[in-house]
Short mmCIF file of C-alpha atoms in Angstrom, two decimals:
data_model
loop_
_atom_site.label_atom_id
_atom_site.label_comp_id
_atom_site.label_asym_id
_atom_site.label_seq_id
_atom_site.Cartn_x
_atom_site.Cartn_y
_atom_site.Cartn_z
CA UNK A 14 38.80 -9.04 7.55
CA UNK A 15 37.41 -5.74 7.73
CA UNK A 16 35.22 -4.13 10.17
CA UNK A 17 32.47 -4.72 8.04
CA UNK A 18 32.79 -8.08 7.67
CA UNK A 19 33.35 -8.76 11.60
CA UNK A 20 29.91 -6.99 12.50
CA UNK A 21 27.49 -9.19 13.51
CA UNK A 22 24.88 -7.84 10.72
CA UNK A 23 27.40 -8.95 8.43
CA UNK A 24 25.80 -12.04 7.06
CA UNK A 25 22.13 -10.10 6.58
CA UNK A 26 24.24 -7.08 4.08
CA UNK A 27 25.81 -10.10 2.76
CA UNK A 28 22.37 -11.20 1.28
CA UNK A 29 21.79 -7.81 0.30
CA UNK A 30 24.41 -7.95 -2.46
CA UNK A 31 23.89 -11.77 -3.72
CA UNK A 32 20.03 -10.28 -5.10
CA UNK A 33 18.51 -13.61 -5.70
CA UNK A 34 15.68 -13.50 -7.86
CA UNK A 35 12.43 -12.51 -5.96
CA UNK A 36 9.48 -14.71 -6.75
CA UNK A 37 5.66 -13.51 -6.03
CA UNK A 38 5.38 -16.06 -2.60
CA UNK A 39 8.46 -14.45 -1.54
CA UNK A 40 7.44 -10.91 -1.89
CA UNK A 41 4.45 -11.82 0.00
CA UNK A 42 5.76 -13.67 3.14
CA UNK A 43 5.96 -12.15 6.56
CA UNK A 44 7.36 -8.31 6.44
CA UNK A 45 7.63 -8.46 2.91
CA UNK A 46 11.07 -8.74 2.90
CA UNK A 47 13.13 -8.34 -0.70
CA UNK A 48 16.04 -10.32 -1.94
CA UNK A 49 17.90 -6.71 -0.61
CA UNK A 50 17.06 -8.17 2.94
CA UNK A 51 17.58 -5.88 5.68
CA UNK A 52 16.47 -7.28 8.95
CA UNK A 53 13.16 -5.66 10.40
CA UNK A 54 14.91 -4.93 13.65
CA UNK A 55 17.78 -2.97 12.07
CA UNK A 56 17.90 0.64 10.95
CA UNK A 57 20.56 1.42 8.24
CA UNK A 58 22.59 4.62 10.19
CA UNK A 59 25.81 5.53 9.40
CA UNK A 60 27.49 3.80 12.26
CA UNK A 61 26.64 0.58 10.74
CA UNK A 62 27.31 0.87 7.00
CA UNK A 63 27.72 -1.64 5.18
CA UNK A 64 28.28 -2.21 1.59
CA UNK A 65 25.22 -1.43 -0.83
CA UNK A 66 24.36 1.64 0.96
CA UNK A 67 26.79 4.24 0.15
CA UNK A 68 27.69 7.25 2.61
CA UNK A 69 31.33 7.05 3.03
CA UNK A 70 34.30 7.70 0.07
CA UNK A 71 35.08 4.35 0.50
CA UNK A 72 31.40 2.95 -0.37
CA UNK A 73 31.10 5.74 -3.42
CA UNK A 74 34.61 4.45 -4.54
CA UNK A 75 33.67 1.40 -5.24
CA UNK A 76 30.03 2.19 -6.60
CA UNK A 77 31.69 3.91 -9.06
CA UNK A 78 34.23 1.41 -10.17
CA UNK A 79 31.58 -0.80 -11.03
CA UNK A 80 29.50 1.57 -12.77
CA UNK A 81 32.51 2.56 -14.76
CA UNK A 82 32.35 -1.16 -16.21
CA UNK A 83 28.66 -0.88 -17.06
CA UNK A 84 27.26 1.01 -20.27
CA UNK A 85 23.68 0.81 -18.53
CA UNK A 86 22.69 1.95 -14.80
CA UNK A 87 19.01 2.10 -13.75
CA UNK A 88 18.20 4.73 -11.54
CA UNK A 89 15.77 6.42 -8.94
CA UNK A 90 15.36 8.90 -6.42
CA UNK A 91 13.48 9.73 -3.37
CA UNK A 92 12.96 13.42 -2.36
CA UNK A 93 11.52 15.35 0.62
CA UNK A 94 8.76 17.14 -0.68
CA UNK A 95 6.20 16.63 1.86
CA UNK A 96 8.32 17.20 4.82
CA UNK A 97 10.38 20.02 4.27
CA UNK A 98 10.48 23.49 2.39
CA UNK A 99 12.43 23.16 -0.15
CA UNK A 100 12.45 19.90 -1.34
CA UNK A 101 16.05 18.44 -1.45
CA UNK A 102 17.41 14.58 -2.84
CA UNK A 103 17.43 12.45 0.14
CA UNK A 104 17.98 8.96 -1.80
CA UNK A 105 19.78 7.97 -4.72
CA UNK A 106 18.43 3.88 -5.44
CA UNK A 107 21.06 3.36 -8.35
CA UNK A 108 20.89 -0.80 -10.33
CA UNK A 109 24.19 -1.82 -12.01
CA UNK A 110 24.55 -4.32 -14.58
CA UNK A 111 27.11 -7.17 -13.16
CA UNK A 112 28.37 -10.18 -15.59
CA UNK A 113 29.36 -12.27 -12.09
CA UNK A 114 26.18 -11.57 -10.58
CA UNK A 115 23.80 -14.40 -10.74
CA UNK A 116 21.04 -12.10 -10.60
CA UNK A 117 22.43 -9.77 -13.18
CA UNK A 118 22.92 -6.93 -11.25
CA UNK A 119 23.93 -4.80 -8.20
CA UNK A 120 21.66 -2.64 -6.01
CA UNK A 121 23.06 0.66 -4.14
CA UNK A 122 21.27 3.27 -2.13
CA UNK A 123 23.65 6.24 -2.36
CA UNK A 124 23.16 8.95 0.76
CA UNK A 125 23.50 12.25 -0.85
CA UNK A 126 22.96 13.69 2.73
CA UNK A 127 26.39 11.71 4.47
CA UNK A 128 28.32 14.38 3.35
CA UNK A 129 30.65 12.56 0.75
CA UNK A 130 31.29 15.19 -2.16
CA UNK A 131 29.40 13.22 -5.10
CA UNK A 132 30.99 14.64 -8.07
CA UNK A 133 33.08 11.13 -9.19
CA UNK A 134 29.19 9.53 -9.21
CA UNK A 135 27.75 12.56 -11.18
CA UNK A 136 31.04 12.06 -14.07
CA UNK A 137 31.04 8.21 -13.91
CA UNK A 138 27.62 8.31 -14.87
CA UNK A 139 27.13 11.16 -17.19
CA UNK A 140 28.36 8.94 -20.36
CA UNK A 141 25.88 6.15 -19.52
CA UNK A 142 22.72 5.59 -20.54
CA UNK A 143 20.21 5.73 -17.70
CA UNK A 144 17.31 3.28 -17.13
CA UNK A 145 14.15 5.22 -15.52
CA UNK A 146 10.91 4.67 -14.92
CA UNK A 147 9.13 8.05 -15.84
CA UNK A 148 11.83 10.52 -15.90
CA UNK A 149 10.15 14.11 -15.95
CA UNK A 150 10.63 13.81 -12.10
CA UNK A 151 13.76 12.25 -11.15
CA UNK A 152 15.67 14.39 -13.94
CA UNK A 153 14.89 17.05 -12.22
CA UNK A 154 15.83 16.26 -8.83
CA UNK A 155 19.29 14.74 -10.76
CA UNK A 156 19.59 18.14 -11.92
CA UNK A 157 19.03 20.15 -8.55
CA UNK A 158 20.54 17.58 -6.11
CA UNK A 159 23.28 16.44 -7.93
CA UNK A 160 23.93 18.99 -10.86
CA UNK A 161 23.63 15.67 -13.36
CA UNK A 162 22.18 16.16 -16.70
CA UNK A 163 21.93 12.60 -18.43
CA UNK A 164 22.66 12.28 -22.23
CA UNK A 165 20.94 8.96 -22.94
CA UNK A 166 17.88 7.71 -21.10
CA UNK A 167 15.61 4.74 -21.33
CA UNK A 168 12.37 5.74 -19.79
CA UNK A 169 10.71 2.38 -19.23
CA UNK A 170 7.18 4.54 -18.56
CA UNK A 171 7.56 5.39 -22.39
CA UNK A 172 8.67 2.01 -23.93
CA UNK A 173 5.43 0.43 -22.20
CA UNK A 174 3.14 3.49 -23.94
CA UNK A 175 4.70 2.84 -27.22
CA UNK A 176 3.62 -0.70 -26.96
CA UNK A 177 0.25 0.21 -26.58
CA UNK A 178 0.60 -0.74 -22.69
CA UNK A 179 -2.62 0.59 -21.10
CA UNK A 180 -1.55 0.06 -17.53
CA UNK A 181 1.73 1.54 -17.25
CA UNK A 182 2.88 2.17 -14.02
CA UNK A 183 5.78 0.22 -12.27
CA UNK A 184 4.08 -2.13 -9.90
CA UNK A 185 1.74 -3.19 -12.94
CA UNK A 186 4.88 -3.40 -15.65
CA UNK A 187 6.72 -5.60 -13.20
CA UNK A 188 3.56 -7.94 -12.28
CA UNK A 189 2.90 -8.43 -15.86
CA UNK A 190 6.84 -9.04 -17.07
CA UNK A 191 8.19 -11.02 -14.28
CA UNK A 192 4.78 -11.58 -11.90
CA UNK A 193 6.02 -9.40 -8.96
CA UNK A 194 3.39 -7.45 -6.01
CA UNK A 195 5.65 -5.69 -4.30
CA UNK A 196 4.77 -3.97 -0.73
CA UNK A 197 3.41 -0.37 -0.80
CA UNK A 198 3.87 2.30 1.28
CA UNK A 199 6.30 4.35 2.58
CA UNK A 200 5.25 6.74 -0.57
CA UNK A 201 4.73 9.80 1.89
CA UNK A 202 7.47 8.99 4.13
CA UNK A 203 9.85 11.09 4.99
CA UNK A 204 13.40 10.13 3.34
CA UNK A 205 15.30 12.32 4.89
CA UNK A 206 15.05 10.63 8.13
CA UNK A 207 18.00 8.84 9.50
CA UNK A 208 18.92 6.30 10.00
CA UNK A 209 16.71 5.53 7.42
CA UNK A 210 14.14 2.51 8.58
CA UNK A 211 14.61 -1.04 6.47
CA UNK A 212 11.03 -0.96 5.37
CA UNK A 213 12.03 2.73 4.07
CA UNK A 214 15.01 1.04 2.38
CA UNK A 215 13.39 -1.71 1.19
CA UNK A 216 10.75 0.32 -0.57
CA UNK A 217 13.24 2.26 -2.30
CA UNK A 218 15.49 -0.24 -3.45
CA UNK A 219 12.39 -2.33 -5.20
CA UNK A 220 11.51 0.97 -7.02
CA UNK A 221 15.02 0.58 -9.24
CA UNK A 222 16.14 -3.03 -8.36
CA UNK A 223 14.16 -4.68 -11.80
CA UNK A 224 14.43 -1.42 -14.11
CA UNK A 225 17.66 -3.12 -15.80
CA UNK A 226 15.72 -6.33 -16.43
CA UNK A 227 12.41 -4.54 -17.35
CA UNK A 228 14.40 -2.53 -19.42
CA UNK A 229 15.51 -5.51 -21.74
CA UNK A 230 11.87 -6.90 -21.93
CA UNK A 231 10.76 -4.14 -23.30
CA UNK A 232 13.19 -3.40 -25.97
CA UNK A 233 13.21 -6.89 -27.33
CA UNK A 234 8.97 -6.20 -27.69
CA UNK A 235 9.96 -3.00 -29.58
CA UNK A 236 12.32 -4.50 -31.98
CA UNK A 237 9.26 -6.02 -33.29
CA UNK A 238 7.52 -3.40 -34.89
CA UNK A 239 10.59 -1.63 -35.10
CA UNK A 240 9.72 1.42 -32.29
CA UNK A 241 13.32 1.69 -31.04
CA UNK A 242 14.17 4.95 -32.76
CA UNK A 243 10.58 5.98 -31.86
CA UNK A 244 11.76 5.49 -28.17
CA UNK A 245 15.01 6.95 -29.03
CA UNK A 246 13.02 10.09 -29.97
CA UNK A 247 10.99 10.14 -26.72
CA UNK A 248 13.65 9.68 -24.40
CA UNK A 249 15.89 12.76 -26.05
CA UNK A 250 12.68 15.08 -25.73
CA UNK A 251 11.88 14.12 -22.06
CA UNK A 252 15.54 14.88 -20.99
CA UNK A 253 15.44 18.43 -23.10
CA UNK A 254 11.66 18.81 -21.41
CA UNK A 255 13.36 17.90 -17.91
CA UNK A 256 16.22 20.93 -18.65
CA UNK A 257 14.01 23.71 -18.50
CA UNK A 258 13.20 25.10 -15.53
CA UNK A 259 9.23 25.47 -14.96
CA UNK A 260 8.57 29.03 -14.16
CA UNK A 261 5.57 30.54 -12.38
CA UNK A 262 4.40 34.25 -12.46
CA UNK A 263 5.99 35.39 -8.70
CA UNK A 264 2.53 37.63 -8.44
CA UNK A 265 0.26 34.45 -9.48
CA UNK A 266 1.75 31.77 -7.01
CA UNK A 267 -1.00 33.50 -3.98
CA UNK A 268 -3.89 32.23 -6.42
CA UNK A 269 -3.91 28.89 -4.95
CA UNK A 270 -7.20 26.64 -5.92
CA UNK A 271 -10.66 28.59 -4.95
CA UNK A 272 -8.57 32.15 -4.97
CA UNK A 273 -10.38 32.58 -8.30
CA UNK A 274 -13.88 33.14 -6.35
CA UNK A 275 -12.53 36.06 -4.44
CA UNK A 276 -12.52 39.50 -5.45
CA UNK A 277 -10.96 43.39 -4.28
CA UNK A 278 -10.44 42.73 -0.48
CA UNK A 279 -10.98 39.15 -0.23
CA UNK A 280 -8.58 38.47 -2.51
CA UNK A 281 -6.04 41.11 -0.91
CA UNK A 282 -6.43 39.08 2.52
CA UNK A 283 -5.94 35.76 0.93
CA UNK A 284 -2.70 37.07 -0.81
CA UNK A 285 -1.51 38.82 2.73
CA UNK A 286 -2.10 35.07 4.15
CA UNK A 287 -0.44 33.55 1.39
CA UNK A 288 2.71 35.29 2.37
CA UNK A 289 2.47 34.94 5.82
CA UNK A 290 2.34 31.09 5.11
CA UNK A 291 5.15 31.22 3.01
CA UNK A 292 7.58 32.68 5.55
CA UNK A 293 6.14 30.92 8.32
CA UNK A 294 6.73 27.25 6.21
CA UNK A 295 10.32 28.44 5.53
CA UNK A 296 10.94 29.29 9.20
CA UNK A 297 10.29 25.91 10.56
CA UNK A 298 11.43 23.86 7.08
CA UNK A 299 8.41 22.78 6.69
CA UNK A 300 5.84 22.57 3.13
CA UNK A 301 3.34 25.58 3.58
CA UNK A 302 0.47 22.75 4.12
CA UNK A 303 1.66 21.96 6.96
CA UNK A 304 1.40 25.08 8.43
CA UNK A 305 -2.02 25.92 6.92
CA UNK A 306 -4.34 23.88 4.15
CA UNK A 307 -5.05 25.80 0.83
CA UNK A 308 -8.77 25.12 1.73
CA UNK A 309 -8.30 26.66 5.14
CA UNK A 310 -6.33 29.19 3.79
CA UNK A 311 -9.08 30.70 1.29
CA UNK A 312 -11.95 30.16 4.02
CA UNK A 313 -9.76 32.19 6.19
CA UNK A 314 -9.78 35.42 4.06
CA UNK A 315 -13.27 35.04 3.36
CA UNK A 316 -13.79 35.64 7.02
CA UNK A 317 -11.72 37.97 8.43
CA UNK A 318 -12.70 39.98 4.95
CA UNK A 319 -16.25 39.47 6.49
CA UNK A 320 -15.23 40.65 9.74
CA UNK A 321 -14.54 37.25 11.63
CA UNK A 322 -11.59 36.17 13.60
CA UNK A 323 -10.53 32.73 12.46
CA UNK A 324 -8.70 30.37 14.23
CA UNK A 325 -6.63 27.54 14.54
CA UNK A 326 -5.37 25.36 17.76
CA UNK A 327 -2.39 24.60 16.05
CA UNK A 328 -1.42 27.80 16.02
CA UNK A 329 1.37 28.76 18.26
CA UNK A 330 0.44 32.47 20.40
CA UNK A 331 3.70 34.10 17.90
CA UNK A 332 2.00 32.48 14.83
CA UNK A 333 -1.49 33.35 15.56
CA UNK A 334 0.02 37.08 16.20
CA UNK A 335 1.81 37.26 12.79
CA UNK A 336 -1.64 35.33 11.06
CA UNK A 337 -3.58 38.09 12.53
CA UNK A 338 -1.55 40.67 11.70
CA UNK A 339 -0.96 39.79 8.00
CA UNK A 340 -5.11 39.88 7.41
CA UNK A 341 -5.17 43.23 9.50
CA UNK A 342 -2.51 44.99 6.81
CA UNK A 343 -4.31 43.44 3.85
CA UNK A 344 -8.01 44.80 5.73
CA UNK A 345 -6.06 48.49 6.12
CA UNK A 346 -4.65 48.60 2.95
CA UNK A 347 -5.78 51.00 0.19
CA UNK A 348 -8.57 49.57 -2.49
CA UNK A 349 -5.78 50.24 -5.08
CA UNK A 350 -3.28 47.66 -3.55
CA UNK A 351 -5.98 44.83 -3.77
CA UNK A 352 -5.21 42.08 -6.45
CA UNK A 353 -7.51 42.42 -9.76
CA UNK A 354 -7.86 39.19 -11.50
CA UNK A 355 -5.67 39.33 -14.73
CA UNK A 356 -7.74 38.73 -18.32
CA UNK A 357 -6.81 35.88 -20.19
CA UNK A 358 -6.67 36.50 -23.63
CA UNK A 359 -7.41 33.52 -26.22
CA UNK A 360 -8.00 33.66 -29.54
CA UNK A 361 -11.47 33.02 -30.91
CA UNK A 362 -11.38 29.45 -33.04
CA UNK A 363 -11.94 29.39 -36.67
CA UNK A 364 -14.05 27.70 -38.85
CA UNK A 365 -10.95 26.46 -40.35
CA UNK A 366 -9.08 26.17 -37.39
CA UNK A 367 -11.91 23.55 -35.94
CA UNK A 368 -11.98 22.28 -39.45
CA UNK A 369 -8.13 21.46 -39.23
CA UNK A 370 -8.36 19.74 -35.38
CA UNK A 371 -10.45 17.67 -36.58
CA UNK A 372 -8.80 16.09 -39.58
CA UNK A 373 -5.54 15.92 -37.20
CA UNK A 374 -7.88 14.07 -34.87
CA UNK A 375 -9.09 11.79 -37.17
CA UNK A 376 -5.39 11.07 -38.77
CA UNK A 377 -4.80 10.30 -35.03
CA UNK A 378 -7.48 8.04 -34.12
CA UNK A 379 -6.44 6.11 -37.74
CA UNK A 380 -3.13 5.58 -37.01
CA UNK A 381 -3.29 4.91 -33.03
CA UNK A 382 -6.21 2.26 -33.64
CA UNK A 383 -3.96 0.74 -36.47
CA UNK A 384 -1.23 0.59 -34.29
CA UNK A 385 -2.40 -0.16 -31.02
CA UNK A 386 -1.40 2.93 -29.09
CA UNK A 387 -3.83 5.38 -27.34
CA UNK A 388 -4.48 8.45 -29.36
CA UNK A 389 -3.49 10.99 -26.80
CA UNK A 390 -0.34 9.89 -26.64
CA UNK A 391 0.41 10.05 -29.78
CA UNK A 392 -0.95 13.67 -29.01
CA UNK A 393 -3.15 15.81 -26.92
CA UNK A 394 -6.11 17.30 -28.07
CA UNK A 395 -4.58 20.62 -26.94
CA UNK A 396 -1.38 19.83 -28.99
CA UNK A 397 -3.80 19.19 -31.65
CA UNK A 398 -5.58 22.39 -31.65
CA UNK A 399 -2.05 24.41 -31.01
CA UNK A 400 -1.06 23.09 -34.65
CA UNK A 401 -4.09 23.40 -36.33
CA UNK A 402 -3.68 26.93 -35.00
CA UNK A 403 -0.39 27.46 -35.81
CA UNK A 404 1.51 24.73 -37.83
CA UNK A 405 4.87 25.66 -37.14
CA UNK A 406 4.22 24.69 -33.63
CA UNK A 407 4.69 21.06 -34.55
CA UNK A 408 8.28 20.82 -34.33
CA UNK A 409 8.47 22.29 -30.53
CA UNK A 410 5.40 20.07 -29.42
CA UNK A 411 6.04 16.88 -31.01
CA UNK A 412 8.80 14.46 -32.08
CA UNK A 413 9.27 12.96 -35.15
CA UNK A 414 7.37 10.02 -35.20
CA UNK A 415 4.37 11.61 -34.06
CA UNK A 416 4.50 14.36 -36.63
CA UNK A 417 5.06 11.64 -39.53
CA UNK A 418 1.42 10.20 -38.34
CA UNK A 419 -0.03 13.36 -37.82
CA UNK A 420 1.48 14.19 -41.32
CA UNK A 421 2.43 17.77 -40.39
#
C-alpha cells in the first residue's frame, strides 16, 4: 500500500480517476461537484497529493507513460494574468484517451509551479496531436511556460465555426453535444494560489475533461460535407499564427485608451505616469491596474497638467511620493520632450479597389449562405479590402479553402 492509498482522502482521489459520466442533474446538485470529485472541505496542497494532480516526478512519470500510449491528448491552461506582472502558467488541465477507462479517458492537473523539471511532458507530447478549445491563447502560454510548440492541433472552437455553429463557445458546445451546464466562476481567480481550492480545481478540470469526446462529435459532423482538410488547414495556420510573437511599438504602449485626447504636456504627464505605473506594478508583482486604472490614469494627467494635485487613498506615502514626482518631471520638462501624436498614413481607396471588395464580398456572402457558415469567417471585411488592395496578400491572410471560395 502506498502512502497515498493509506490517507484518509484516499477514497475521494479514488473517484477522481474512475470519471463517470457527468449527467446535467449531477452537475447541478449541491456544490456542483464533477465526476473529478474533490471534497469541498479539502484543498489540493502538495502535502496531500494524490494521483491526478501532478507535482512530484513520480506523478509526471506516470502522466507521461500514459500519454505515451495515446495519439490524442486534450489540453488547457490557466494563467495569472490578473494577479501578477508578468503573467506566468500556473495550471496545466491535460485529458488522455484510456481504452480501460469506462469513461474513455483520464483527467490530470499538472503543477508547473511544484518545481518538477517538465521537459519529459513537453517531448511526450510534442508528437501528439492536441485537442483545444480555441488555441490562439493557450499556444502561447505552451510556448512561454513550457517552451512546447505543438505540430498537430484540433481546435474544437474551429470545427464548431466550420459547421456553421453560431454559438461556439465551450459551455454552449458541451450543452448542445452531451447536455452539460457546468458551474462558472473562478474565471478571475487567481491560479497561482496554493494549495489550489477544489472549486478552483474543479473549474479547471471541466474546462479540458470533455474536449476528447467533443472532439470526436465534431469530426464525425465534418466528415459529412467533407470539411476535415478544411479543419486541417485551420488548425496548421492557428499554430503558425500562435508562433509569432505579437510586438508593440515600446514608445506606443503609454497610449493607453483616452491618451489619444491629450496633446503637448498632457500627454507628456500621462506618459511620465505611465512609467511610473509600470515600475511600480513590477515592484510589487502585480498587473499595472491594480496599482492604478487606465481611466484614472488619463484623468490624472489631465489634472496635474491643469495644475491639480490628484490623489488616491490607496496610495502608500513612498508611492504617492514617486506618483508625484513622475508628473512634476513630465510638468518641468522641455516642450520638445512632450509626445506628438504619430500620423497614420493610409492609402486613399480606389474606385476599383471598392469595386473589387465588393465582388469579394458578394462571392463571400454566396458561398457562406450556400454553405451555412457566417461570412466573416470565411473572411473579414478588412481581409477583404487588404486583397482587393493588394492580391498577393491572399496567401499570408487566408488558407486554402477560403481562397478557393473567394476565388483569389
Amino acid at each position: 500500500m502506498t502512502n497515498d492509498e493509506a490517507s484518509p482522502n484516499a477514497p475521494a482521489f479514488a473517484e477522481l480517476r474512475r470519471g463517470r459520466q457527468m449527467t446535467k442533474q449531477l452537475v447541478k446538485r449541491a456544490h456542483y461537484h464533477s465526476d473529478f470529485i474533490i471534497p469541498s472541505s479539502l484543498d489540493i496542497g502538495h502535502s496531500s497529493l494524490r494521483s491526478g494532480f501532478v507535482a512530484t516526478d513520480a506523478t509526471l512519470a506516470e502522466l507521461v507513460r500514459e500519454i505515451a500510449a495515446a495519439d490524442r491528448v486534450a489540453l488547457d491552461t490557466e494563467a495569472d494574468s490578473l494577479h501578477s506582472y508578468r503573467e506566468k502558467l500556473c495550471l496545466l488541465q491535460i485529458s488522455v484517451s484510456v481504452a480501460a477507462n469506462a469513461n474513455g479517458h483520464d483527467d490530470f492537473i499538472v503543477d508547473p509551479l511544484a518545481g518538477v523539471d517538465l521537459e519529459p511532458l513537453r517531448q511526450v507530447l510534442e508528437p501528439r496531436e492536441i485537442v483545444l478549445h480555441g488555441a490562439d491563447y493557450d499556444l502561447r502560454m505552451l510556448r512561454r511556460g513550457l517552451n512546447f510548440t505543438a505540430h498537430r492541433i484540433f481546435d474544437t472552437l474551429i470545427a464548431a465555426r466550420l459547421l456553421g455553429i453560431r454559438e461556439f463557445s465551450l459551455a454552449a458546445l458541451l450543452k448542445r453535444y452531451f447536455g452539460l451546464e457546468l458551474p462558472k466562476g473562478s474565471q478571475k481567480a487567481n491560479w497561482a494560489k496554493r494549495p489550489l481550492p477544489a472549486r478552483m480545481a474543479e473549474y479547471a478540470i471541466n474546462d479540458v475533461r470533455y474536449l476528447l469526446p467533443l472532439a470526436e462529435k465534431l469530426e464525425a459532423e465534418l466528415d459529412r460535407p467533407r470539411r476535415r482538410d478544411w479543419l486541417r488547414q485551420s488548425c496548421q495556420r492557428a499554430i503558425e499564427q500562435a508562433a509569432v510573437a505579437r510586438v508593440r511599438n515600446q514608445d506606443e504602449l503609454w497610449r493607453v485608451r483616452g491618451a489619444g485626447l491629450l496633446h503637448g504636456r498632457p500627454a507628456a504627464v500621462l506618459r511620465a505616469l505611465w512609467q511610473w505605473r509600470e515600475r511600480e506594478a513590477e515592484m510589487a508583482d502585480r498587473p499595472p491596474f491594480h496599482i492604478l486604472q487606465n481611466e484614472k490614469l488619463v484623468n490624472a494627467a489631465e489634472s496635474f497638467a491643469a495644475g491639480s494635485v490628484p490623489d488616491y487613498k490607496h496610495f502608500s506615502p513612498r508611492r504617492r511620493r514617486a506618483f508625484r514626482e513622475a508628473a512634476r518631471s513630465a510638468l518641468l520638462a522641455p516642450e520638445s520632450e512632450c509626445p506628438v501624436l504619430p500620423r497614420r498614413f493610409g492609402t486613399r481607396r480606389t474606385a476599383d479597389t471598392v469595386r473589387r471588395t465588393e465582388e469579394l464580398r458578394r462571392r463571400r456572402d454566396k458561398s457562406a449562405e450556400e454553405l451555412g457558415l457566417e461570412p466573416s469567417f470565411i473572411a473579414p471585411r478588412n481581409t477583404l479590402e487588404a486583397i482587393a488592395a493588394d492580391r498577393t496578400r491572399a496567401e499570408k491572410l487566408l488558407v486554402l479553402w477560403q481562397r478557393e471560395l473567394l476565388g483569389v
